[in-house]
CSV table of C-alpha atoms in Angstrom, one decimal:
chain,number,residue,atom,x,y,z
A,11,UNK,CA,42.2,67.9,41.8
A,12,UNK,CA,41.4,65.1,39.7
A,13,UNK,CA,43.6,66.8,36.9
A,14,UNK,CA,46.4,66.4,39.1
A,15,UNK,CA,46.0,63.2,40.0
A,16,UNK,CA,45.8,62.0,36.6
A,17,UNK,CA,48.6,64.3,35.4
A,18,UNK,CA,46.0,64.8,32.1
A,19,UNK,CA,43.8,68.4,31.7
A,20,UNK,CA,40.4,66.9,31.6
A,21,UNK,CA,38.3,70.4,31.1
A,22,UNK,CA,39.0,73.4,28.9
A,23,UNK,CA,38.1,77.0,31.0
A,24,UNK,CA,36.7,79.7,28.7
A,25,UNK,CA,36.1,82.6,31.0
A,26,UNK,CA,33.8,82.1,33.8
A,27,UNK,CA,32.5,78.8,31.7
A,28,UNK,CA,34.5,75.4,32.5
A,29,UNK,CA,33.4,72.3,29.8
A,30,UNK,CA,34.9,68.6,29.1
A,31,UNK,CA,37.6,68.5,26.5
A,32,UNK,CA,38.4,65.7,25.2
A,33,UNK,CA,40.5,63.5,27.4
A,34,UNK,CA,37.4,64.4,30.3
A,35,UNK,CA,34.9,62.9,27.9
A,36,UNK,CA,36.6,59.7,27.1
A,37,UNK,CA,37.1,59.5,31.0
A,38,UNK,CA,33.2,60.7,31.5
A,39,UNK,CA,32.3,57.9,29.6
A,40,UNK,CA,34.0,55.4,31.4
A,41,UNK,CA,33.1,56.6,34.9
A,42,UNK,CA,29.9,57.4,34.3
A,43,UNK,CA,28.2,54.2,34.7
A,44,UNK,CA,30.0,53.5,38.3
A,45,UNK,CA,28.9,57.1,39.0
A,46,UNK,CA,25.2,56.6,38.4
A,47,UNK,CA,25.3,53.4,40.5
A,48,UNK,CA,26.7,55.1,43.4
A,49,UNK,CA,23.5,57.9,42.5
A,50,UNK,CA,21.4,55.2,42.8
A,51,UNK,CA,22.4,53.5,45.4
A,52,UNK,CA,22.8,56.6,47.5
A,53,UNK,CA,19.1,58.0,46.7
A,54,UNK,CA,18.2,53.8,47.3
A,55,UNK,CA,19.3,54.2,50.9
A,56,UNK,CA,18.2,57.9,51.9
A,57,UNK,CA,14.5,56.2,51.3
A,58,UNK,CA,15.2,54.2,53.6
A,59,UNK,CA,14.5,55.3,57.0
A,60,UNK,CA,16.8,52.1,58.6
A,61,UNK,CA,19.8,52.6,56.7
A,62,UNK,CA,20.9,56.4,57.3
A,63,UNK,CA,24.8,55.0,57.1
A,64,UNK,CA,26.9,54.0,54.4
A,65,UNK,CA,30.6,52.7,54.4
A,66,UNK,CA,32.6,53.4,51.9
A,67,UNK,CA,35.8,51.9,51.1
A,68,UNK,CA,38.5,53.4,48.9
A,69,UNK,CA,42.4,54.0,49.1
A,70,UNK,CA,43.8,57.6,50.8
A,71,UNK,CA,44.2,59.4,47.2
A,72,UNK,CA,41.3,58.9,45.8
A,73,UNK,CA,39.7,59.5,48.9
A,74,UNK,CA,41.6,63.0,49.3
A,75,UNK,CA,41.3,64.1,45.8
A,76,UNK,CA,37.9,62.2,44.3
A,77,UNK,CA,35.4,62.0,46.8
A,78,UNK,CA,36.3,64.5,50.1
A,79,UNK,CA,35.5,67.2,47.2
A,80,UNK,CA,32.2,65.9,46.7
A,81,UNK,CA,31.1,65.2,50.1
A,82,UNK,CA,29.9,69.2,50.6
A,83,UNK,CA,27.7,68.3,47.2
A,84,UNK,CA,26.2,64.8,49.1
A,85,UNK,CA,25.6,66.4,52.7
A,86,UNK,CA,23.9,69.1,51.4
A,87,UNK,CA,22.0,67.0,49.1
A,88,UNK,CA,21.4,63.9,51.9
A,89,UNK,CA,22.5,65.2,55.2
A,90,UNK,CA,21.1,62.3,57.1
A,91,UNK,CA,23.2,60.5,55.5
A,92,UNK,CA,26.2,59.5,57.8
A,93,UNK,CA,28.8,58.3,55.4
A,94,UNK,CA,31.9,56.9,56.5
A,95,UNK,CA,34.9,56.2,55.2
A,96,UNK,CA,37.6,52.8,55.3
A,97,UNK,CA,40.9,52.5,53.6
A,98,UNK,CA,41.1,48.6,53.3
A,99,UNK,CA,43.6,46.9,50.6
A,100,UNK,CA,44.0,43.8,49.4
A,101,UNK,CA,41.3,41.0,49.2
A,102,UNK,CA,38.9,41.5,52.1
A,103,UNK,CA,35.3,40.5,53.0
A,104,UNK,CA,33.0,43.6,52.7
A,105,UNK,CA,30.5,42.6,55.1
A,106,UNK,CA,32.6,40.8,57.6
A,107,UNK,CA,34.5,44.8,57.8
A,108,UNK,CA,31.1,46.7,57.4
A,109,UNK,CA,31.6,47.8,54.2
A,110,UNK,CA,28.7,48.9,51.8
A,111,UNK,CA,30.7,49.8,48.5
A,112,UNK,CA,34.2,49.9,47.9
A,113,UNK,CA,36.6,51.2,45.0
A,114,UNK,CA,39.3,49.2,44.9
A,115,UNK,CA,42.5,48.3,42.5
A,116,UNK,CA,42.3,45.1,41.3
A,117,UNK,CA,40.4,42.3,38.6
A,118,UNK,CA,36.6,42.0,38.8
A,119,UNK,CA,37.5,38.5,38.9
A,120,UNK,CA,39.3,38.9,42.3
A,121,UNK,CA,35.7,40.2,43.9
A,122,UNK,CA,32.9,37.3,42.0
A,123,UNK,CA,31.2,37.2,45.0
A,124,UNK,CA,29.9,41.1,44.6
A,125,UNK,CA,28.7,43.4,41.6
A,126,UNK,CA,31.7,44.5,40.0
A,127,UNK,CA,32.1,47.6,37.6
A,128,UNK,CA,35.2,48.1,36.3
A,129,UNK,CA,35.7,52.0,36.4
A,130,UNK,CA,39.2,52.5,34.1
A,131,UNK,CA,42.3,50.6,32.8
A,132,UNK,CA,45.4,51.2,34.7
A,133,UNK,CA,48.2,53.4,33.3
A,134,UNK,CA,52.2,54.1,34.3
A,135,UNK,CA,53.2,57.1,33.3
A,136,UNK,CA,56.3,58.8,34.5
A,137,UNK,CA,56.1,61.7,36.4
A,138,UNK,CA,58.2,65.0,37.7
A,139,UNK,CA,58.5,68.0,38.6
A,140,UNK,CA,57.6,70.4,35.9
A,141,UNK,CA,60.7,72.5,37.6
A,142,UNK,CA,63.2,69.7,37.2
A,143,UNK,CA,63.0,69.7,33.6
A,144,UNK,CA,64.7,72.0,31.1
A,145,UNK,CA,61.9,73.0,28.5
A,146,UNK,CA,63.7,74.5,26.0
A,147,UNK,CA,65.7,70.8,25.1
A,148,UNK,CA,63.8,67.6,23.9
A,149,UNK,CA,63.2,65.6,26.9
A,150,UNK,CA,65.8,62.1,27.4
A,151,UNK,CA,64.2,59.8,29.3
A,152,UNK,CA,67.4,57.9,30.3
A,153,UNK,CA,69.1,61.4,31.2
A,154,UNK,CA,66.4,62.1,33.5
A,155,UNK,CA,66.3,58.4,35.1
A,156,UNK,CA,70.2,58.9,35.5
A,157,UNK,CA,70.1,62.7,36.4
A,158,UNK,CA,67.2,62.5,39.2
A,159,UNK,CA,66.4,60.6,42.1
A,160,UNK,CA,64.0,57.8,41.4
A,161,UNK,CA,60.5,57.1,43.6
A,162,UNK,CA,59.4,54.1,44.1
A,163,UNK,CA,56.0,52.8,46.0
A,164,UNK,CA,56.6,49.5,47.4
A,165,UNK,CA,53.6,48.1,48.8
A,166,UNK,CA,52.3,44.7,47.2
A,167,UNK,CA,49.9,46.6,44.5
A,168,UNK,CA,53.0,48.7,42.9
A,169,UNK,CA,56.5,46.8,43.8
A,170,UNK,CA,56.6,45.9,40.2
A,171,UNK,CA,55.3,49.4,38.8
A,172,UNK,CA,59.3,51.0,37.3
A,173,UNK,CA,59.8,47.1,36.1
A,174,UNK,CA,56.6,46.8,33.9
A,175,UNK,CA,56.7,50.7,32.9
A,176,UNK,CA,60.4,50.4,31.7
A,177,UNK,CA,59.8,47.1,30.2
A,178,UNK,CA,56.5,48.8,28.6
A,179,UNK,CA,58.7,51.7,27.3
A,180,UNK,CA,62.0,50.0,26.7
A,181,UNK,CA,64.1,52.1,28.6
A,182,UNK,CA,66.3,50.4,31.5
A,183,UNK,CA,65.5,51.4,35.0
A,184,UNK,CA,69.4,52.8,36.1
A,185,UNK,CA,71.1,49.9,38.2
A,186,UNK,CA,73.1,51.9,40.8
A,187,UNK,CA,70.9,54.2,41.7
A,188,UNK,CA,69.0,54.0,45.0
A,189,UNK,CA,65.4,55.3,45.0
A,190,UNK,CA,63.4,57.5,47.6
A,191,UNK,CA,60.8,54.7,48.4
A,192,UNK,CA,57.0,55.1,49.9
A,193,UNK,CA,54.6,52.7,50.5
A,194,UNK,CA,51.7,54.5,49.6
A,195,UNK,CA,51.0,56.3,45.8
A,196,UNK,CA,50.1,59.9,47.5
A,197,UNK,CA,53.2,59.7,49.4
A,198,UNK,CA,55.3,59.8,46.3
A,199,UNK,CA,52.7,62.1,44.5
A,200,UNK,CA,54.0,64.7,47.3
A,201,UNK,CA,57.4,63.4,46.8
A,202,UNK,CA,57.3,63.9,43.2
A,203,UNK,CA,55.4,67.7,43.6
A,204,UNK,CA,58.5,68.8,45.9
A,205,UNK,CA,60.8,67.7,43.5
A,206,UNK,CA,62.8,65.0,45.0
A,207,UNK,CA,62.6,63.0,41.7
């Protein structure tokens, strides 16, 4: 769930009713926009009887947890509509890879040669196991770092991420200790969720 992924509770559940709190309406706000274009842009191309495909381009875990959730909601609402997915990183040239719209990490200035909207910030947080941690005692950040694996992604987009979060936090990243590396995020989301670190 989307929750989950951002390790925030975005909706308050009263009985059979679910509504925004307030973390989900800041996010709403922000997201909002980007979701009305892709609206548009969607309802744009099921009027058009030449264009019943649409690439989309996005990494695996947002992919698994944003938008495979929503895709009963779009077929059922457009099911001409063939969309398809691509998982493409980096810089690349959307039309050269036959790609209609992509949501991708980065600076709008990286992509000036398309419509940009930039969705959120970015934000480290550290994360474990609810399990690993003893509740009833104020949380030590450095006894945990010293206590408990480390996982680190390493692909080019978040090499740097324990550097610029202990920087961010002044707390220093243990020396000695080896870390359980991935180089995708959801890999060490599942990592993290079986309590290796």
């Amino acid at each position: 769930s989307l929750e989950s992924q951002v390790n925030k509770p975005l909706f308050d559940r009263i009985g059979r009713h679910v509504y925004l709190n307030t973390e989900g309406k800041k996010y709403y706000r922000k997201v909002a926009p980007a979701l009305e274009q892709i609206v548009d842009a969607t309802e744009a191309l099921m009027h058009d009887q030449n264009s019943q495909r649409i690439t989309l381009n996005m990494v695996n875990s947002l992919a698994l947890h944003w938008w495979i959730p929503r895709m009963p909601r779009l077929q059922a609402y457009a099911p001409q509509l063939d969309v398809r997915l691509s998982n493409l990183s980096g810089r690349f040239n959307l039309e050269q890879e036959g790609v209609d719209a992509a949501l991708v990490h980065g600076n709008t200035e990286e992509w000036q040669d398309y419509y940009c909207e930039k969705l959120s910030e970015d934000e480290l947080v550290l994360v474990c196991s609810p399990d690993l941690i003893d509740h009833s005692n104020p949380v030590n950040l450095s006894d945990i770092l010293k206590t408990y694996p480390l996982i680190e992604v390493t692909n080019e987009r978040r090499k740097h991420d324990w550097q610029v979060w202990s920087d961010a936090i002044g707390v220093a990243r243990p020396k000695n200790k080896k870390p359980i590396t991935f180089n995708m995020s959801i890999q060490a989301v599942q990592a993290t969720t079986r309590r290796l670190g």
